PDB file of C-alpha atoms in Angstrom:
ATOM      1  CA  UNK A  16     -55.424   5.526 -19.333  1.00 58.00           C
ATOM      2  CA  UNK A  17     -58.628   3.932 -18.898  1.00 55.00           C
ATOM      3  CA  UNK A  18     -57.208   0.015 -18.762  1.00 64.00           C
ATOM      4  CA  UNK A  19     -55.064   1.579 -15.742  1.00 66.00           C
ATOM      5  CA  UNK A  20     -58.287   2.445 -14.022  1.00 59.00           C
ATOM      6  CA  UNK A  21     -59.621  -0.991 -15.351  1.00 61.00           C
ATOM      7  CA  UNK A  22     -56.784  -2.787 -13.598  1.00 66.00           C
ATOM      8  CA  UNK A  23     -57.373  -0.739 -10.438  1.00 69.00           C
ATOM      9  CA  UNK A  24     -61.124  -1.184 -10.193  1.00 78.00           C
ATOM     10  CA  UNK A  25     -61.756  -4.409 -11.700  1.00 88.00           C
ATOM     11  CA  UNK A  26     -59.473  -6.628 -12.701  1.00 87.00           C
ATOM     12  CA  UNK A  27     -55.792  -7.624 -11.103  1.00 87.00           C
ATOM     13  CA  UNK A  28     -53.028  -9.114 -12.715  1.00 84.00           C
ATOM     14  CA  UNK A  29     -51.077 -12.144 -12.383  1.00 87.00           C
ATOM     15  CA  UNK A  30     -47.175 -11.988 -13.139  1.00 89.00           C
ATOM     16  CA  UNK A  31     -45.496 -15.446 -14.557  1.00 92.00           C
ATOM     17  CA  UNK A  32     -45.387 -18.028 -16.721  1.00 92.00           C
ATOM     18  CA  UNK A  33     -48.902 -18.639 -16.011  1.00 89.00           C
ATOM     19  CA  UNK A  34     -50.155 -14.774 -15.207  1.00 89.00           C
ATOM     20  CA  UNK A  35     -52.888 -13.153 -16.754  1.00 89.00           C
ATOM     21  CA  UNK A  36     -55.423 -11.306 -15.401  1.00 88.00           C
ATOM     22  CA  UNK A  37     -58.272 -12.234 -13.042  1.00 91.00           C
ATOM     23  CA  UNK A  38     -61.228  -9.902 -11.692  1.00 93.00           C
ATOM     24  CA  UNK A  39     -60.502  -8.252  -7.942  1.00 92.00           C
ATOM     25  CA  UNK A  40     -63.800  -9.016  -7.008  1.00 94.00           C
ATOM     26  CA  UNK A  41     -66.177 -11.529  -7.306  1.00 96.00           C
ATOM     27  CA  UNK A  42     -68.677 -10.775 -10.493  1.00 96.00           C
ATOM     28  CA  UNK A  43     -71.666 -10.384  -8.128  1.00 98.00           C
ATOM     29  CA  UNK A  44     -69.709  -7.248  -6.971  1.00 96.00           C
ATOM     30  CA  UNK A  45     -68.993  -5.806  -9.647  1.00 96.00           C
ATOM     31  CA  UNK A  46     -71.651  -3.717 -11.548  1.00 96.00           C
ATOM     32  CA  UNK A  47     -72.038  -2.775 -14.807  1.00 94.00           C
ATOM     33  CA  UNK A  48     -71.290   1.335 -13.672  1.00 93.00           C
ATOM     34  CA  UNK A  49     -68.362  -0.069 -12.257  1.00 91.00           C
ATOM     35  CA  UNK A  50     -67.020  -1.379 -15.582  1.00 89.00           C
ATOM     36  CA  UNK A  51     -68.194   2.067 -17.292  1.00 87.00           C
ATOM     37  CA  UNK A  52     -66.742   4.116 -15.337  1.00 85.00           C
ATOM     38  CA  UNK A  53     -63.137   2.730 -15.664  1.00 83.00           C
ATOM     39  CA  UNK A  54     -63.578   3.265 -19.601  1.00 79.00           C
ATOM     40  CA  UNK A  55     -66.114   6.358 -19.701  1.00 76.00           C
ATOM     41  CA  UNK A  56     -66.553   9.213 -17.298  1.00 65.00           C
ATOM     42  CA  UNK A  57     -70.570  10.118 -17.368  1.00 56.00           C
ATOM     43  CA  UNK A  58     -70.101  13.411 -15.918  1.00 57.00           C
ATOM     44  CA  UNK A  59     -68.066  14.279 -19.463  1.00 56.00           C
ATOM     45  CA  UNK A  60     -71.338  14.483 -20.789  1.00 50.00           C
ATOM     46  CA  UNK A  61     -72.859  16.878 -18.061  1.00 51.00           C
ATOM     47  CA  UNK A  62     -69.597  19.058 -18.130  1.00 55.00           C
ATOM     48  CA  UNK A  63     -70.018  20.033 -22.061  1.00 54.00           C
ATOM     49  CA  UNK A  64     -73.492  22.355 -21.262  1.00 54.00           C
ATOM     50  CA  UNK A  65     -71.585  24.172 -18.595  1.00 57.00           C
ATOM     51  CA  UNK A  66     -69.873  26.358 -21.096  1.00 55.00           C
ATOM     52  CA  UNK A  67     -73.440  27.151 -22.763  1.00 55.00           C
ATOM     53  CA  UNK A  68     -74.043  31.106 -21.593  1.00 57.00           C
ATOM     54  CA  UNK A  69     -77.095  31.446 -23.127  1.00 62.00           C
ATOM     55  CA  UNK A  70     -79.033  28.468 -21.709  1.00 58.00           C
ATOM     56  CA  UNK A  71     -76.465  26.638 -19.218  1.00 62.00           C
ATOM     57  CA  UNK A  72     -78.717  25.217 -16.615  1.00 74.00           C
ATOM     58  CA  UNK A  73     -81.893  23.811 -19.173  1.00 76.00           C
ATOM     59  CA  UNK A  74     -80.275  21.421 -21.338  1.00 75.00           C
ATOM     60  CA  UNK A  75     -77.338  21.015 -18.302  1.00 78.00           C
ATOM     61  CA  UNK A  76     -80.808  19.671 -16.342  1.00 82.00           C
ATOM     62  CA  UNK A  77     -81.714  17.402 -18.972  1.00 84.00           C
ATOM     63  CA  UNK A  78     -78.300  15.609 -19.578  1.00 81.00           C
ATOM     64  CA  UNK A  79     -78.212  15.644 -15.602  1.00 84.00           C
ATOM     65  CA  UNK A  80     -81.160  13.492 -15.807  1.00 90.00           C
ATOM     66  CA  UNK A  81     -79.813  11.263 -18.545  1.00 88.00           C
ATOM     67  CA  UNK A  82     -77.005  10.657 -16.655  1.00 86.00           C
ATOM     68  CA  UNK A  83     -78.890   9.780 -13.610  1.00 91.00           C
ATOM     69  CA  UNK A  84     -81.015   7.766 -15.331  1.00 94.00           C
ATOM     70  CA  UNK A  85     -78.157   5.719 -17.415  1.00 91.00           C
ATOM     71  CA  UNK A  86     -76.472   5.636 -13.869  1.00 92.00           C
ATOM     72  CA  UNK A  87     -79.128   3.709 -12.013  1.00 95.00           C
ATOM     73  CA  UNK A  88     -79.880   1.341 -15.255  1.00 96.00           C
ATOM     74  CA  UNK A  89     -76.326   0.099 -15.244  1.00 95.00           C
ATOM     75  CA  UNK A  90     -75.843   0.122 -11.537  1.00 96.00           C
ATOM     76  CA  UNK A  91     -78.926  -2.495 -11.478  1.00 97.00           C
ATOM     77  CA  UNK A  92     -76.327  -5.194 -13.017  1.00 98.00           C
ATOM     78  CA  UNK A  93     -73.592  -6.913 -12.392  1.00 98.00           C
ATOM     79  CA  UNK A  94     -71.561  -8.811 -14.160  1.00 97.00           C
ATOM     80  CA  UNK A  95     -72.693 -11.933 -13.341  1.00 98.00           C
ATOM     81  CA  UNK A  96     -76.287 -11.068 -14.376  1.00 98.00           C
ATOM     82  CA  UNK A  97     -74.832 -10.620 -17.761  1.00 97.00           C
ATOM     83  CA  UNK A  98     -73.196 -13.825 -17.683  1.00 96.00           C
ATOM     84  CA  UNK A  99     -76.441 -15.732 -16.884  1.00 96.00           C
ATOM     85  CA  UNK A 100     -78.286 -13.714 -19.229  1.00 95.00           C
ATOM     86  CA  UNK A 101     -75.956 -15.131 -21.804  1.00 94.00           C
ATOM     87  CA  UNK A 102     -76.311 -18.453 -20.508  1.00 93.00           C
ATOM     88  CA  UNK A 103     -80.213 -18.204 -20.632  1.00 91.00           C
ATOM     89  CA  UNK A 104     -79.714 -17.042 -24.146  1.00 88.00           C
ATOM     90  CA  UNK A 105     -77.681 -19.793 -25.455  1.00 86.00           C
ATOM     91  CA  UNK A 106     -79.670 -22.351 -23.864  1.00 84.00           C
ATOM     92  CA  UNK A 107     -83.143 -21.003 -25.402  1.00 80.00           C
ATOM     93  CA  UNK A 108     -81.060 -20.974 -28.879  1.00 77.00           C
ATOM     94  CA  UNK A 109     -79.731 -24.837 -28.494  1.00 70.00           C
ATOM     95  CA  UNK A 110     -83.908 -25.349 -27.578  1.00 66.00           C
ATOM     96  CA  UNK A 111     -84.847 -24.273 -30.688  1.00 60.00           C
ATOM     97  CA  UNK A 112     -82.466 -27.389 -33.061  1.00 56.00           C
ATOM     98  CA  UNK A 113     -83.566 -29.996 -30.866  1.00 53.00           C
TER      99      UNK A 113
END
């Protein structure tokens, strides 16, 4: 189910010989929430304290701020900040044999 959403949100496929799949948007434009949410839904999380009777809204207001929190971290970056990150990364590591 979630590569359905995956293909909606994020990537678009290619039919023929030389198909595949390419992202729908440019990786500046696509955050890392973006790619979450197509595999995860963060409000899952929220949703299981609703059912607690005898404390619902105290540990429902701490995952709510968890979520929020987790929300705005991976809304900060895209996928092309991970992709220079990486590059950074591998260039500091082919620094260190020379």
């Amino acid at each position: 189910m979630y590569f359905i959403r995956l293909v909606n949100a994020i990537i678009k496929s290619i039919r023929g010989a030389k198909g595949g799949y390419i992202l729908a948007r440019k990786p500046q434009n696509i955050s890392v929430l973006d790619v979450y949410r197509c595999i995860e839904r963060l409000d899952d999380v929220v949703s299981v304290f609703e059912t607690n009777i005898e404390s619902p809204n105290v540990a429902q207001e701490v995952w709510q701020e968890a979520t929020d929190a987790a929300q705005s971290v991976l809304q900060k970056y895209t996928l092309f900040d991970l992709c220079e990150k990486l590059a950074v990364r591998k260039q500091m590591e082919l620094m260190y044999y020379i």
